[in-house]
Coordinates of C-alpha atoms and ligand atoms in Angstrom, one line a residue:
M1 CA -23.0 3.6 -24.7
H2 CA -22.0 2.5 -21.2
T3 CA -22.2 -1.2 -22.2
S4 CA -19.0 -0.8 -24.3
I5 CA -16.8 1.3 -22.0
K6 CA -13.4 -0.4 -21.6
I7 CA -11.5 0.4 -18.4
L8 CA -8.1 -0.8 -17.4
A9 CA -7.9 -0.6 -13.6
I10 CA -4.7 -0.5 -11.4
E11 CA -4.5 -1.0 -7.7
S12 CA -1.2 -0.8 -5.7
S13 CA -2.1 0.9 -2.4
C14 CA -0.6 -1.6 -0.1
D15 CA 1.0 -5.0 -0.8
E16 CA -1.0 -6.3 -3.7
T17 CA -0.1 -5.4 -7.3
A18 CA -3.4 -5.7 -9.1
A19 CA -4.9 -4.9 -12.5
A20 CA -8.3 -5.6 -14.0
V21 CA -10.2 -5.1 -17.3
V22 CA -13.8 -4.0 -16.8
I23 CA -16.0 -3.8 -19.9
G24 CA -19.5 -2.3 -19.7
G25 CA -19.5 -2.7 -15.9
K26 CA -18.5 -6.4 -16.1
I27 CA -15.2 -7.8 -15.0
K28 CA -13.4 -9.4 -17.9
S29 CA -10.3 -10.3 -16.1
S30 CA -8.6 -9.6 -12.8
V31 CA -5.0 -10.4 -11.8
I32 CA -3.5 -10.0 -8.3
A33 CA 0.2 -10.4 -7.5
S34 CA 0.3 -10.7 -3.7
Q35 CA 3.4 -9.8 -1.8
A36 CA 2.2 -11.4 1.4
K37 CA 4.9 -14.1 1.3
I38 CA 7.6 -11.5 1.0
H39 CA 6.3 -9.4 3.9
A40 CA 5.6 -12.5 6.1
K41 CA 9.4 -12.7 6.8
F42 CA 9.2 -9.2 8.4
G43 CA 5.9 -9.8 10.3
G44 CA 4.2 -7.0 8.4
V45 CA 4.3 -4.8 5.3
V46 CA 7.6 -3.0 4.8
P47 CA 6.9 0.1 2.6
E48 CA 10.2 0.1 0.7
V49 CA 10.0 -3.6 0.0
A50 CA 6.4 -3.1 -1.2
A51 CA 7.2 -0.3 -3.5
R52 CA 10.1 -2.2 -5.1
S53 CA 7.9 -5.3 -5.6
H54 CA 5.2 -3.2 -7.2
V55 CA 7.8 -1.8 -9.7
T56 CA 8.8 -5.3 -10.8
A57 CA 5.3 -6.7 -10.9
I58 CA 3.1 -4.0 -12.4
L59 CA 3.9 -4.3 -16.1
P60 CA 3.7 -8.2 -16.2
V61 CA 0.4 -8.0 -14.2
I62 CA -1.0 -5.5 -16.8
D63 CA 0.2 -7.6 -19.7
L64 CA -1.4 -10.7 -18.2
V65 CA -4.7 -9.1 -17.4
L66 CA -5.0 -7.7 -21.0
K67 CA -4.1 -11.1 -22.4
Q68 CA -6.8 -12.8 -20.2
A69 CA -9.4 -10.3 -21.3
K70 CA -8.3 -10.7 -25.0
T71 CA -8.0 -7.0 -25.1
K72 CA -5.3 -4.7 -26.5
L73 CA -4.0 -1.6 -24.8
S74 CA -5.2 0.4 -27.8
D75 CA -8.8 -0.7 -27.1
I76 CA -8.9 0.8 -23.6
D77 CA -11.0 4.0 -23.1
Y78 CA -10.1 4.9 -19.6
I79 CA -7.5 4.1 -16.9
A80 CA -8.8 3.8 -13.3
V81 CA -6.2 3.9 -10.6
T82 CA -6.2 4.0 -6.8
Q83 CA -5.2 7.5 -5.6
G84 CA -5.4 6.8 -1.9
P85 CA -5.6 6.1 1.0
G86 CA -2.6 3.8 1.2
L87 CA 1.2 3.7 1.5
A88 CA 2.7 6.7 -0.4
T89 CA 5.5 4.8 -2.1
S90 CA 3.1 2.0 -3.1
L91 CA 0.4 4.4 -4.5
M92 CA 3.1 6.2 -6.5
V93 CA 3.9 3.1 -8.6
G94 CA 0.3 2.6 -9.7
I95 CA -0.2 6.3 -10.4
D96 CA 3.1 6.7 -12.4
T97 CA 2.1 3.7 -14.5
A98 CA -1.4 5.1 -15.1
K99 CA 0.1 8.4 -16.1
A100 CA 2.6 6.9 -18.5
L101 CA -0.2 4.8 -20.1
S102 CA -2.5 7.8 -20.2
V103 CA 0.0 9.9 -22.1
A104 CA 1.0 7.1 -24.5
L105 CA -2.6 6.2 -25.3
N106 CA -4.0 9.7 -25.0
I107 CA -6.8 8.6 -22.8
P108 CA -8.0 10.0 -19.4
I109 CA -7.4 8.6 -15.9
I110 CA -10.1 8.3 -13.3
P111 CA -8.5 8.5 -9.9
I112 CA -10.4 6.3 -7.4
N113 CA -10.6 6.3 -3.6
H114 CA -9.5 2.8 -2.4
L115 CA -12.4 2.6 0.1
E116 CA -14.9 3.4 -2.7
G117 CA -13.4 0.4 -4.4
H118 CA -14.3 -1.8 -1.4
V119 CA -17.9 -0.5 -1.7
Y120 CA -18.0 -1.5 -5.4
A121 CA -16.8 -5.0 -4.7
N122 CA -20.4 -5.4 -3.8
F123 CA -21.5 -4.6 -7.4
V124 CA -19.7 -7.5 -9.1
K125 CA -22.3 -8.6 -11.7
S126 CA -20.8 -12.0 -12.5
Q127 CA -21.2 -13.2 -8.9
K128 CA -24.5 -14.5 -7.4
L129 CA -25.0 -11.9 -4.8
K130 CA -28.0 -11.4 -2.6
V131 CA -28.4 -7.9 -3.7
Q132 CA -29.2 -7.8 -7.4
S133 CA -30.1 -4.2 -7.8
Q134 CA -28.4 -2.1 -5.2
K135 CA -30.8 0.0 -3.3
F136 CA -30.1 3.2 -1.4
P137 CA -29.7 4.4 1.2
S138 CA -27.3 1.6 2.1
I139 CA -24.9 1.2 5.0
I140 CA -21.5 -0.4 4.4
L141 CA -19.2 -1.8 7.0
I142 CA -15.6 -1.5 5.6
V143 CA -13.1 -3.5 7.6
S144 CA -9.6 -3.9 6.3
G145 CA -6.0 -3.8 7.5
G146 CA -5.9 0.0 7.5
H147 CA -9.6 0.9 8.0
T148 CA -12.7 0.3 10.0
L149 CA -15.7 2.4 9.2
L150 CA -19.4 2.5 8.9
V151 CA -20.6 4.6 5.9
L152 CA -24.0 5.7 4.9
I153 CA -24.3 5.7 1.1
K154 CA -27.2 7.9 0.1
N155 CA -26.6 7.3 -3.6
H156 CA -23.7 6.5 -6.0
G157 CA -20.7 8.5 -5.0
D158 CA -22.6 10.2 -2.0
Y159 CA -21.0 9.1 1.3
K160 CA -21.4 10.1 4.9
I161 CA -19.0 8.5 7.4
L162 CA -21.1 7.5 10.4
G163 CA -18.2 6.1 12.5
E164 CA -14.6 5.0 12.3
T165 CA -11.8 3.6 14.3
L166 CA -10.1 6.0 16.7
D167 CA -6.9 3.9 16.7
D168 CA -6.2 0.4 15.2
A169 CA -8.2 -1.1 12.4
A170 CA -10.0 -4.4 12.8
G171 CA -7.6 -6.1 10.4
E172 CA -4.7 -4.6 12.4
A173 CA -6.2 -6.1 15.6
F174 CA -6.2 -9.5 13.9
D175 CA -2.7 -9.0 12.5
K176 CA -1.2 -7.8 15.8
T177 CA -2.7 -10.5 18.0
A178 CA -1.5 -13.1 15.5
K179 CA 2.0 -11.7 15.7
M180 CA 1.9 -11.8 19.5
M181 CA 0.9 -15.5 19.2
G182 CA 3.7 -16.1 16.8
L183 CA 1.4 -16.9 13.9
G184 CA 3.0 -14.8 11.2
Y185 CA 1.5 -12.3 8.7
P186 CA -1.2 -11.7 7.6
G187 CA -2.8 -12.7 10.8
G188 CA -6.5 -12.6 9.9
P189 CA -6.7 -15.8 7.9
M190 CA -4.5 -17.7 10.5
I191 CA -6.6 -16.5 13.4
S192 CA -9.8 -17.5 11.7
K193 CA -8.5 -20.9 10.8
L194 CA -7.2 -21.6 14.4
A195 CA -10.5 -20.2 15.9
K196 CA -12.4 -23.1 14.3
Q197 CA -10.9 -25.4 16.9
G198 CA -11.1 -23.0 19.8
N199 CA -13.6 -22.0 22.5
S200 CA -14.7 -18.4 21.9
Q201 CA -15.7 -18.1 25.6
A202 CA -12.3 -19.2 27.0
F203 CA -11.1 -15.6 27.4
N204 CA -13.3 -12.6 28.0
F205 CA -11.7 -9.8 25.9
P206 CA -13.2 -6.3 25.9
R207 CA -15.8 -5.2 23.3
P208 CA -14.4 -1.6 23.0
L209 CA -16.9 1.3 22.9
L210 CA -19.7 -1.2 22.3
S211 CA -21.8 0.2 25.2
Q212 CA -21.4 3.8 23.9
D213 CA -24.0 5.3 21.6
N214 CA -21.6 6.6 18.9
L215 CA -20.6 4.5 15.9
N216 CA -16.9 4.7 16.4
F217 CA -14.5 1.8 17.0
S218 CA -11.3 1.3 19.1
F219 CA -9.2 -1.8 18.9
S220 CA -5.9 -0.9 20.6
G221 CA -7.1 -1.8 24.1
L222 CA -8.1 -5.3 22.9
K223 CA -4.5 -5.8 21.7
T224 CA -3.2 -4.9 25.2
S225 CA -5.7 -7.2 26.8
V226 CA -4.6 -10.1 24.6
L227 CA -0.9 -9.3 25.4
Y228 CA -1.6 -9.5 29.2
S229 CA -3.5 -12.8 28.8
I230 CA -0.6 -14.3 26.9
Q231 CA 1.9 -13.0 29.5
K232 CA 0.0 -14.7 32.3
L233 CA 0.1 -18.1 30.6
P234 CA 2.9 -20.4 31.7
T235 CA 3.1 -22.1 28.3
I236 CA 1.0 -21.6 25.2
S237 CA -0.2 -24.9 23.9
Y238 CA -2.1 -25.4 20.6
R239 CA -5.3 -25.7 22.5
L240 CA -4.7 -22.3 24.3
K241 CA -3.7 -20.7 21.0
S242 CA -7.0 -21.9 19.4
N243 CA -8.9 -20.6 22.4
L244 CA -7.1 -17.2 22.2
A245 CA -7.8 -17.0 18.5
A246 CA -11.5 -17.9 18.9
S247 CA -12.0 -15.4 21.8
V248 CA -10.2 -12.5 19.9
Q249 CA -12.2 -13.2 16.8
Q250 CA -15.4 -13.3 18.8
A251 CA -14.6 -9.9 20.5
I252 CA -13.8 -8.2 17.2
V253 CA -16.8 -9.6 15.4
D254 CA -19.2 -8.8 18.3
T255 CA -17.9 -5.2 18.3
L256 CA -18.3 -4.8 14.6
I257 CA -21.8 -6.3 14.5
G258 CA -22.9 -4.4 17.6
K259 CA -22.1 -1.1 16.0
L260 CA -23.6 -2.2 12.7
E261 CA -26.9 -2.9 14.4
K262 CA -26.8 0.5 16.1
A263 CA -26.3 2.1 12.7
I264 CA -29.2 0.2 11.2
I265 CA -31.6 1.1 14.0
K266 CA -30.6 4.8 13.7
F267 CA -30.5 5.2 9.9
K268 CA -32.9 2.5 8.6
P269 CA -31.0 1.7 5.4
K270 CA -32.7 -0.4 2.6
T271 CA -29.6 -2.5 2.1
I272 CA -26.4 -3.3 4.0
M273 CA -23.0 -4.2 2.4
L274 CA -19.7 -5.5 3.7
G275 CA -16.2 -4.8 2.3
G276 CA -12.5 -5.0 3.0
G277 CA -10.1 -7.8 3.7
V278 CA -11.6 -8.7 7.1
A279 CA -14.9 -9.4 5.2
A280 CA -13.2 -12.7 4.3
N281 CA -13.7 -13.8 7.9
G282 CA -16.2 -16.6 8.1
L283 CA -17.7 -15.6 11.5
L284 CA -18.2 -12.0 10.4
R285 CA -19.8 -13.2 7.1
E286 CA -22.2 -15.4 9.1
R287 CA -23.1 -12.8 11.6
F288 CA -23.6 -10.1 8.9
A289 CA -26.0 -12.4 7.1
E290 CA -27.9 -13.0 10.3
V291 CA -28.2 -9.2 10.9
G292 CA -29.7 -8.8 7.3
K293 CA -32.3 -11.5 8.1
K294 CA -33.1 -10.1 11.6
Y295 CA -33.8 -6.6 10.3
R296 CA -35.3 -7.9 7.0
I297 CA -33.0 -5.9 4.8
E298 CA -31.2 -7.1 1.8
Y299 CA -27.6 -7.7 2.4
S300 CA -24.5 -8.1 0.2
I301 CA -21.3 -9.9 1.0
P302 CA -18.7 -9.9 -1.7
S303 CA -17.2 -13.3 -2.7
L304 CA -13.9 -14.0 -1.0
E305 CA -11.7 -12.9 -4.0
F306 CA -13.2 -9.4 -4.0
C307 CA -12.9 -8.8 -0.2
T308 CA -9.1 -8.4 -0.1
D309 CA -7.4 -5.8 -2.3
N310 CA -8.0 -6.2 -6.1
A311 CA -8.3 -3.9 -9.1
A312 CA -11.7 -5.2 -10.3
M313 CA -13.4 -3.2 -7.5
I314 CA -11.4 -0.1 -8.6
G315 CA -12.5 -0.6 -12.2
L316 CA -16.1 -1.0 -11.1
A317 CA -16.0 2.1 -9.0
A318 CA -14.8 4.0 -12.0
F319 CA -17.5 2.5 -14.2
Y320 CA -20.3 3.7 -11.9
R321 CA -18.7 7.1 -11.6
L322 CA -18.7 7.4 -15.4
K323 CA -22.3 6.0 -15.6
N324 CA -23.5 8.5 -13.0
K325 CA -21.6 11.4 -14.5
K326 CA -19.4 11.7 -11.4
A327 CA -16.1 10.8 -12.8
K328 CA -13.3 13.3 -12.5
L329 CA -11.2 12.8 -15.6
K330 CA -7.5 13.7 -15.0
Q331 CA -4.1 13.3 -16.5
N332 CA -2.2 15.2 -13.9
F333 CA -2.9 14.6 -10.2
S334 CA -1.0 13.4 -7.1
I335 CA -1.2 10.5 -4.6
E336 CA -3.3 11.1 -1.5
P337 CA -2.1 8.7 1.2
N338 CA -4.8 10.1 3.6
L339 CA -7.7 10.5 1.2
R340 CA -11.1 10.4 3.0
L341 CA -14.3 9.0 1.6
K342 CA -16.8 11.9 0.9
Ligands
KG4_401 O1 -8.5 -4.9 2.3 P1 -7.2 -5.5 2.6 O2 -6.7 -6.6 1.6 O3 -6.0 -4.5 2.6 C1 -6.2 -3.2 3.2 O4 -6.8 -2.3 2.5 O5 -5.8 -3.1 4.3 O6 -7.3 -6.1 4.0 C2 -6.2 -6.9 4.6 C3 -6.6 -7.2 6.0 C4 -5.4 -7.8 6.8 O7 -5.4 -7.2 8.1 C5 -5.8 -9.3 7.0 O8 -5.3 -9.9 8.2 C6 -7.3 -9.2 7.0 O9 -7.6 -8.3 6.0 N1 -8.0 -10.5 6.7 C7 -8.7 -11.2 7.5 C8 -9.1 -12.4 6.9 N2 -8.5 -12.4 5.6 C9 -7.9 -11.2 5.5 N3 -9.1 -10.9 8.8 C10 -9.9 -11.8 9.4 N4 -10.3 -13.0 8.9 C11 -9.9 -13.3 7.6 N5 -10.3 -14.5 7.1
ZN402 ZN1 -8.2 -2.6 1.0

């Protein structure tokens, strides 16, 4: 029965308007309209601009994703949509569209937590991932522009947050330091590109909270430290920029990996997974794989296209909720900009 379930998934929590068709737990098509270029002018996501762009993009994106999946709207069984966390006005566009489709087609909606979506980016069947059959308990490190957390997954849909950021997210640390260096938005990809030519030992930035036993993160101090270093420099040459980028990246990745190792030692998971936009970072991917090998546990790193925001991961999360009888079917519900993973 599950092999034929057809889900249309919608994701609009931040600055990507995305839709996907997931049939029987496999991704048939996935379309992402990124607004990154629009927000680059402002050096970050402007909520009003994001909402307006979602409104214009959402129907063409859905049309295209259905066409690519060779599926008609009338064939769809469920709509999955991101309920939160995210920007209120962005979330609203996705949810209003889902509600309109749900009424028109007389099918239920499965509201999905965006962070659960990042978990299920690790379950993409069509990709050759290290973890073939996901084993629990698992620990996931979710690192994005808005979130940084370590989560113990005891089973499908059963989450315990082990630690999270007390201030800025890891992606924000990348984005803000890039902005200070005049690199533009989003900063993560630019920092990681520049870092390839830089010396990661050139600047000794703090590894916040790393020496503490808890599994929380804090990245706002790092940002201040980068700012002071930049202010002390008489000029900022390409070489210095590369060194700054490499040193910041090293500090962020060391902190993330250090806390991940603490979590592994304490909770002894069978598998580890990675998720969120920062999971596209080359150094983090390398170090994450090394940790898997060091502790002899299976590890999963989503392919690049499923690290940053997409709707395929939302559709997959909905599929596994249905399969495990944990789906909450709704037609009437509201956005939850601060939704927690539980
Ligand atoms: O998951 P995502 O697409 O959106 C949120 O849910 O926030 O993550 C976006 C974040 C941005 O902060 C961006 O700078 C970061 O992911 N990012 C990266 C890389 N690619 C994207 N950070 C470091 N290295 C990258 N290669
Ligand atoms: Zn995300």
